[in-house]
XYZ file of C-alpha atoms in Angstrom:
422
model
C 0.000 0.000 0.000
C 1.821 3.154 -0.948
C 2.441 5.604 2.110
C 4.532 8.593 3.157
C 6.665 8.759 6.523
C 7.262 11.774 8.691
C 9.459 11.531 12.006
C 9.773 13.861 14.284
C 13.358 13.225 16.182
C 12.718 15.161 19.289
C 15.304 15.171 22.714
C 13.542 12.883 24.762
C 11.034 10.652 22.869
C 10.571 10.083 18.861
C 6.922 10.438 17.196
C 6.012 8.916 14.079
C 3.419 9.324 11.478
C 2.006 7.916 8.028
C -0.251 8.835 5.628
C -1.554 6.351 3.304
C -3.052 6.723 -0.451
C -6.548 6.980 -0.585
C -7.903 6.854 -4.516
C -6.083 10.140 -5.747
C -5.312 12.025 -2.428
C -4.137 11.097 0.551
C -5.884 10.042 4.087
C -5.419 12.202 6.993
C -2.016 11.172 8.642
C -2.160 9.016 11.658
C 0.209 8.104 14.401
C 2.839 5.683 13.878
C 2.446 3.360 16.973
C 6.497 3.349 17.874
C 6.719 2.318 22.240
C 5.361 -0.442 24.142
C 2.940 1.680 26.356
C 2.453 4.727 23.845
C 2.909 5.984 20.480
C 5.964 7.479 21.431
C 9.527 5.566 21.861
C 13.005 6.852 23.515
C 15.109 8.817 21.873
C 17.656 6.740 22.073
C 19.995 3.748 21.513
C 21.911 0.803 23.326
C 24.534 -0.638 22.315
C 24.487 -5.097 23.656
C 26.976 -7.087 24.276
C 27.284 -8.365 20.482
C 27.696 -4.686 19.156
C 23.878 -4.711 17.856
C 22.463 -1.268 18.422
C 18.542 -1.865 20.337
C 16.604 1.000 19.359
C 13.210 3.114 21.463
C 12.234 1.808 24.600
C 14.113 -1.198 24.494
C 17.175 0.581 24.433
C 16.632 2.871 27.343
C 14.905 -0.170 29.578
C 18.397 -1.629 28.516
C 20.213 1.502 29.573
C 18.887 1.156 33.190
C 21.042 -1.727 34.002
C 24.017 -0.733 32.312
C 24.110 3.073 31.598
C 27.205 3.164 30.252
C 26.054 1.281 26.994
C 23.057 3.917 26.365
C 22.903 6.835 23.782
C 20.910 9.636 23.802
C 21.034 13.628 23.137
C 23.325 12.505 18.828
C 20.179 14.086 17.095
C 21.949 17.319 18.074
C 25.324 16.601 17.811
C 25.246 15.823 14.033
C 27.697 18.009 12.588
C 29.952 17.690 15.675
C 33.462 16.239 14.524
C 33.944 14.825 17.580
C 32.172 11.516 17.761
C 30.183 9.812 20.293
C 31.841 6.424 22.462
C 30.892 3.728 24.381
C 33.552 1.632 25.564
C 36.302 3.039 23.348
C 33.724 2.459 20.248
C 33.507 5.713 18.243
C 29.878 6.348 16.717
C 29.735 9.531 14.432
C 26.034 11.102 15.568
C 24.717 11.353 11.867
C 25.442 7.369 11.777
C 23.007 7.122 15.389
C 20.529 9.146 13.759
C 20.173 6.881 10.715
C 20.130 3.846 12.550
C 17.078 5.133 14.596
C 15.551 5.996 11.373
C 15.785 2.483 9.927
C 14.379 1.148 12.691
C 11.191 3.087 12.485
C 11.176 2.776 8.719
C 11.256 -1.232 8.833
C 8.817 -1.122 11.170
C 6.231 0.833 9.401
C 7.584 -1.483 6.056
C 6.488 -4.474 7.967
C 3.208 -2.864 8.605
C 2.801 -1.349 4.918
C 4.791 -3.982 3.139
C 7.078 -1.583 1.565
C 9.396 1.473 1.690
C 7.356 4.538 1.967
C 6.995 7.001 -1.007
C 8.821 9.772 0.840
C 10.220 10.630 4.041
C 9.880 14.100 6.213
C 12.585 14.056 9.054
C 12.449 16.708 11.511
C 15.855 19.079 12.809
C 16.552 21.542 15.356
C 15.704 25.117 13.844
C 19.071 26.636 14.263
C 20.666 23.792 11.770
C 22.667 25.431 8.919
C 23.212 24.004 5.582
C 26.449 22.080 6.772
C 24.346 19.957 9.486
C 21.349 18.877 7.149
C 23.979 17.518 4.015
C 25.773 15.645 6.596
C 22.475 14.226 7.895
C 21.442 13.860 4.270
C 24.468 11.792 3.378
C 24.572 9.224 6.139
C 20.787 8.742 5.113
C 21.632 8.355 0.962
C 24.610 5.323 2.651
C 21.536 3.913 4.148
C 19.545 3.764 1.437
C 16.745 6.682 2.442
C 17.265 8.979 -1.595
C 13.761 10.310 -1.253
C 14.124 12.500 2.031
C 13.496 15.968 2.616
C 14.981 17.946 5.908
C 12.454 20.326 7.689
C 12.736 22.752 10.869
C 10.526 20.927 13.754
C 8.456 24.501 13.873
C 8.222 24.044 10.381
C 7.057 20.924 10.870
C 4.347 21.412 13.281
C 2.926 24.398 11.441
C 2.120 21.647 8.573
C -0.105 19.400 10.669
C -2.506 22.396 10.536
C -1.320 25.165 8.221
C 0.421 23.177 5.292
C -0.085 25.576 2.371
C -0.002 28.766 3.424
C -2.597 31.547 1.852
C -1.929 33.973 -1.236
C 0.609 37.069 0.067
C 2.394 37.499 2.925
C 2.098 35.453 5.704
C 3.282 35.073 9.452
C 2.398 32.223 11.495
C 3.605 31.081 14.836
C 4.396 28.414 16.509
C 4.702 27.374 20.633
C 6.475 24.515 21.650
C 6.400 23.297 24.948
C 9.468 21.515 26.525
C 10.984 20.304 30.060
C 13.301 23.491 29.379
C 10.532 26.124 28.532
C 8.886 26.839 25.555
C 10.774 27.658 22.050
C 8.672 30.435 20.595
C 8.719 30.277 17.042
C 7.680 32.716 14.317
C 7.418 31.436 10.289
C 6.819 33.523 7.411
C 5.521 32.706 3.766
C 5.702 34.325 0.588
C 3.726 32.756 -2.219
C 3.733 29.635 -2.825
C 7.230 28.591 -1.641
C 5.816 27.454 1.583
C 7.169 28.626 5.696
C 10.476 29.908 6.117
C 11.510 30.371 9.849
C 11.899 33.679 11.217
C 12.541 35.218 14.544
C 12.590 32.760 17.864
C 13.214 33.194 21.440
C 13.890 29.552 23.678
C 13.349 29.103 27.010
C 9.792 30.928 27.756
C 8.154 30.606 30.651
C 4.698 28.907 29.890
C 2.846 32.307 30.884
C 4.785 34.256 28.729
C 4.521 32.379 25.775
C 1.965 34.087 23.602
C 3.423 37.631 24.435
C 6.416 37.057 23.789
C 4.849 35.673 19.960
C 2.996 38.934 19.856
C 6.372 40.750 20.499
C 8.066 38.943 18.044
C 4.986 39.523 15.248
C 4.785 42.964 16.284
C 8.821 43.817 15.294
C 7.858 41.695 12.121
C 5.167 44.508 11.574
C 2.156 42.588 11.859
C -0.682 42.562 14.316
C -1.791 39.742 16.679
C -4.927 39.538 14.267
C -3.002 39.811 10.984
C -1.856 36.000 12.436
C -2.591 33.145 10.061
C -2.179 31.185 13.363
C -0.432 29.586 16.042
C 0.365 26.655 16.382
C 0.545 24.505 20.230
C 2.595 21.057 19.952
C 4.879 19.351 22.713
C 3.647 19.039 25.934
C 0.977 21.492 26.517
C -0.427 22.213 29.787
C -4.464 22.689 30.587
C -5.883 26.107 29.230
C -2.840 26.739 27.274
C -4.990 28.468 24.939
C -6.570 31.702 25.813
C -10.408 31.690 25.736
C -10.980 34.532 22.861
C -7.680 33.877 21.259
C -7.146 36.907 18.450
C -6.308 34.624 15.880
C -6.664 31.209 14.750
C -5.155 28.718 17.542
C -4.670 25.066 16.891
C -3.431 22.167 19.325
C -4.863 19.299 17.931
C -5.487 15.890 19.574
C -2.246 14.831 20.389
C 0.297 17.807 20.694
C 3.030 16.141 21.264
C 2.804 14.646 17.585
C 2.243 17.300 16.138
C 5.390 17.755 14.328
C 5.349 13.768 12.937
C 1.932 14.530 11.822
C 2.568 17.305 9.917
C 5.734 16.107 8.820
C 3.650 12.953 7.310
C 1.428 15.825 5.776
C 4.567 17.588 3.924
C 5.594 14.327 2.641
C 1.955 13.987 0.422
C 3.271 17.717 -0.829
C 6.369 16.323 -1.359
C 5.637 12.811 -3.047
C 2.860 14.612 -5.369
C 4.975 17.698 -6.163
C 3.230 20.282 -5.483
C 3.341 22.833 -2.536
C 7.121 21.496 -1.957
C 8.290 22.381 1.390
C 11.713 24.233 0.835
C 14.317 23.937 3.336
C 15.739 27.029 5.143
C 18.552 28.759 3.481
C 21.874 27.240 3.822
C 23.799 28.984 6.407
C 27.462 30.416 4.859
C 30.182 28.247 6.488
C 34.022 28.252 6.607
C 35.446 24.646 6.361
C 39.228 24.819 7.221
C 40.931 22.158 5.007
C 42.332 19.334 6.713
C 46.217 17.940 6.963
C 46.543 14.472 7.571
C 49.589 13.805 6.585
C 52.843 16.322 6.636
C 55.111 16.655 3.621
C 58.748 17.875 4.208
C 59.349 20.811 6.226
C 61.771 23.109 4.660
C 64.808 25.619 6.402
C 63.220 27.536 9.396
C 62.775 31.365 8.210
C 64.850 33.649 9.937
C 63.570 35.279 13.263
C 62.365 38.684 12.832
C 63.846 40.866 15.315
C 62.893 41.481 18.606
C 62.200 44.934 20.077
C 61.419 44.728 24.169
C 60.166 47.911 25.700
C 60.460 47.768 29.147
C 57.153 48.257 31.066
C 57.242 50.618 34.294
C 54.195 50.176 36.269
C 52.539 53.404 37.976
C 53.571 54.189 41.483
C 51.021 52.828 44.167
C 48.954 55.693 45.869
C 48.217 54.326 48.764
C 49.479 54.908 52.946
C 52.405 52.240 52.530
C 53.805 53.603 49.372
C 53.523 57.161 51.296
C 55.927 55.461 54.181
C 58.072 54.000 51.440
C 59.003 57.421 49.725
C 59.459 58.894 53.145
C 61.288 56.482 55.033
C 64.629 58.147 55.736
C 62.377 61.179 57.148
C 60.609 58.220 59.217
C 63.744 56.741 60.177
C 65.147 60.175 61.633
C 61.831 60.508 63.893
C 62.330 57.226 65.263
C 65.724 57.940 66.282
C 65.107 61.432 67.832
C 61.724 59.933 70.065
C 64.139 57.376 70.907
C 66.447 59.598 72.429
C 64.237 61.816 73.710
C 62.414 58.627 75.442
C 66.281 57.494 76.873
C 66.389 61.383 78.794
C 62.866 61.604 80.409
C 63.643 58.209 81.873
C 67.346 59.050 82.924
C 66.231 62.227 84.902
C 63.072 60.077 86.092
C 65.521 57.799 87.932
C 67.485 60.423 89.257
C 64.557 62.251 90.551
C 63.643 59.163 92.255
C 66.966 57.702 94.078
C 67.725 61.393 95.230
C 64.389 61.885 97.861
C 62.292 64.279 98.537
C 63.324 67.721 97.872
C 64.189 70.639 100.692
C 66.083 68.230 103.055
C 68.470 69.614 105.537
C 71.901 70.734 104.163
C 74.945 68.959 105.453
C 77.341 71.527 107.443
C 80.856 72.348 106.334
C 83.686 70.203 107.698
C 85.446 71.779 110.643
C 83.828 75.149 110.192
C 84.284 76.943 113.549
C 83.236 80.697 114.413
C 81.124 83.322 112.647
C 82.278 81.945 109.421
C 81.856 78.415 109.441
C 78.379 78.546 110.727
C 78.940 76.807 113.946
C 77.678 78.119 117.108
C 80.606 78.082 119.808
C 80.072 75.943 122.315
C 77.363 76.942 125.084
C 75.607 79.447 123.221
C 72.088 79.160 123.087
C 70.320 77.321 120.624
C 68.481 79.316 118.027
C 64.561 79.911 117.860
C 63.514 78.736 114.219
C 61.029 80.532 112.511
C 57.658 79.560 113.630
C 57.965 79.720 117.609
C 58.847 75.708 117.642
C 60.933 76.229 120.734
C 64.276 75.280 121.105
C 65.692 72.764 118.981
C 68.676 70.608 120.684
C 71.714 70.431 118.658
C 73.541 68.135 117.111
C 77.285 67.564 116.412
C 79.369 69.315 114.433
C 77.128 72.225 115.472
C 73.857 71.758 112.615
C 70.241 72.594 113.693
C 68.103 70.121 111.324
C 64.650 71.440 110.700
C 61.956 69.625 112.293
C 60.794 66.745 110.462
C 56.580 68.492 110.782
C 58.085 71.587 109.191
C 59.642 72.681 106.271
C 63.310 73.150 106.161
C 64.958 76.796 106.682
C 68.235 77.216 106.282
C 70.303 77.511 109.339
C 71.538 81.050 110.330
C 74.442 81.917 111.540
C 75.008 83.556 114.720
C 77.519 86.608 115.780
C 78.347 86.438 119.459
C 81.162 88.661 121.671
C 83.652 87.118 123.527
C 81.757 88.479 126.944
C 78.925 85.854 125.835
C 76.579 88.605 124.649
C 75.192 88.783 121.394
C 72.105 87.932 118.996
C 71.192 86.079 116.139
């Protein structure tokens, strides 16, 4: 029975439609029954202990036990030089793509009993030219010729809005993900079908539709002057606003959205007519590369050499300031030292020489009027105050009481007769 096949490669789990000929059209396109509990199977592949790859659900229930054996996330990588391994195997990621496609294609040939008519494979939207020919390639190796390459967005838009009207037209498209939703906007001119056009990734749910507004306002068109938006992935209740302002569609099963419409391209595609293009090819630079060295000739000459010493800027800060001035700091240290030695020099002496005012020691062997000595059995003299007599002591002194302050002893003229005053 003659069919078309659309896949829809997405990061987590792979949808799968076909539409089958029906007299000179085509029926509507229907799921592709892939898993064991849902239409849906993994993205992904496992790699057993005979170096067969298991494919879908199998291969991630495999990939529980021994995780190191599983592959998932190559869809994206295709392009990468760098290839994937398990266990020291190398597996280029176009290679893992095209194995997952022929499982899903000799499964719906086992169903059909034959090769589809065409086949619609699905890409992430920021894929250049360089990606989709590599992609392209490993699928021609495998024997998929009739394949044609379309944006996911792209994609989804078809399951609804496959042709788009006369003129210019701007469509959107929201898909929902575990990471956000990629916000999509597609234009059409003609009839040479949706090109992609501006996108934001990573919405938040709530701001999904403004954020399509915003993007169809700086394309200059209204939220009316939409020829629709389109919900796919995993869409949460009352997604949709209640008096949308344009066309809104989410279909029965939004996650397959983009397999179903990719299944709807392919009718375009097999009958030739309304021929999805693919996005233009993105200019890249492939450096050319050496595998093998031929003879290296003479070094060249070194060109000379200039080296201009590099004096940084002097530092602004308080240490600096010490640095410049540390001779000046230097001196001041020495002079407070100094001055520090004196004030405790006379300290000490201040201290180990008493009080001040004590009595004064008399002159040795002063006799008479001018030594100061009263002769003996003179009277002793009256010090100022009225004290009363003080008794003497050798050598001929008068201390000062120890109650009173010390005066100066004074010294006394007498005549020989025994007369005289002080």
């Amino acid at each position: 029975m003659p069919y078309v096949l659309g896949i829809d490669v997405a990061q987590g789990r792979t949808h799968a439609a076909t539409c089958r000929r029906q007299g000179p059209g085509w029926a509507e396109p229907e799921p592709l029954w892939l898993g064991e509990r849902s239409p849906a199977a993994a993205s992904a592949l496992f790699v057993d202990d005979e170096g067969y790859l298991l494919t879908g659900d199998a291969a991630a229930q495999a990939g529980a036990q021994v995780p190191s054996r599983l592959l998932t996330g190559f869809h994206r990588r295709i392009g990468d030089d760098v290839p994937m391994l398990v266990e020291g195997e190398p597996f280029p990621p176009e290679t893992l793509t095209t194995v997952l496609v022929e499982g899903i294609a000799e499964h719906a040939e086992s169903l059909f009993g034959g090769p589809p008519h065409h086949l619609v494979l699905t890409h992430p939207g920021d894929w250049g030219g360089y990606r989709r020919e590599v992609l392209r390639r490993a699928l021609a190796e495998a024997g998929f010729t009739a394949v044609t390459l379309v944006p996911g967005s792209i994609a989804a838009l078809g399951a609804h809005l496959p042709v788009p009207g006369p003129g210019d037209q701007v469509a959107g498209v929201c898909e929902f993900g575990n990471d956000g939703v990629n916000v999509t906007l597609a234009t059409a001119s003609g009839a040479g079908g949706w090109q992609l056009g501006q996108s934001a990734e990573g919405v938040a749910p709530a701001a999904a539709l403004s954020t399509l507004f915003a993007l169809a306002g700086a394309a200059s068109t209204s939220p009316k002057g939409l020829a629709g938006v389109v919900f796919c992935g995993d869409v949460p209740p009352h997604a949709l606003p209640a008096r949308p302002p344009c066309p809104m569609f989410a279909g029965p099963v939004p996650p397959a959205s983009a397999a179903l419409g990719a299944a709807t391209l392919a009718t375009l595609r097999a009958d030739h007519r309304g021929t999805p293009q693919e996005p233009p090819a993105v200019e890249t630079t492939l450096l050319p590369r050496v595998d093998t060295l031929g003879e290296l000739g003479e070094r060249p000459p070194r060109p000379p050499v200039e080296i201009t010493p590099f004096e940084l800027p002097e530092r602004t800060g308080p240490l600096s300031l010490f640095r410049r001035r540390r001779p000046l700091a230097a001196a001041v240290l020495v002079l407070a030292a100094a001055v520090s030695a004196v004030v405790i020099t006379v300290t000490a002496r201040e201290a180990t020489a008493g009080p001040a005012g004590g009595p004064a020691p008399a002159p040795a062997g002063g006799s008479g009027p001018a030594g100061g000595s009263a002769p003996a059995g003179a009277p002793n003299p009256v010090p100022a105050g009225g004290l009363g007599p003080v008794p003497a002591t050798a050598g001929g002194a008068t201390p000062a009481p120890a109650a009173t302050p010390a005066v100066a002893p004074t010294p006394t003229h007498c005549a020989s007769s025994g007369e005289g005053h002080c």
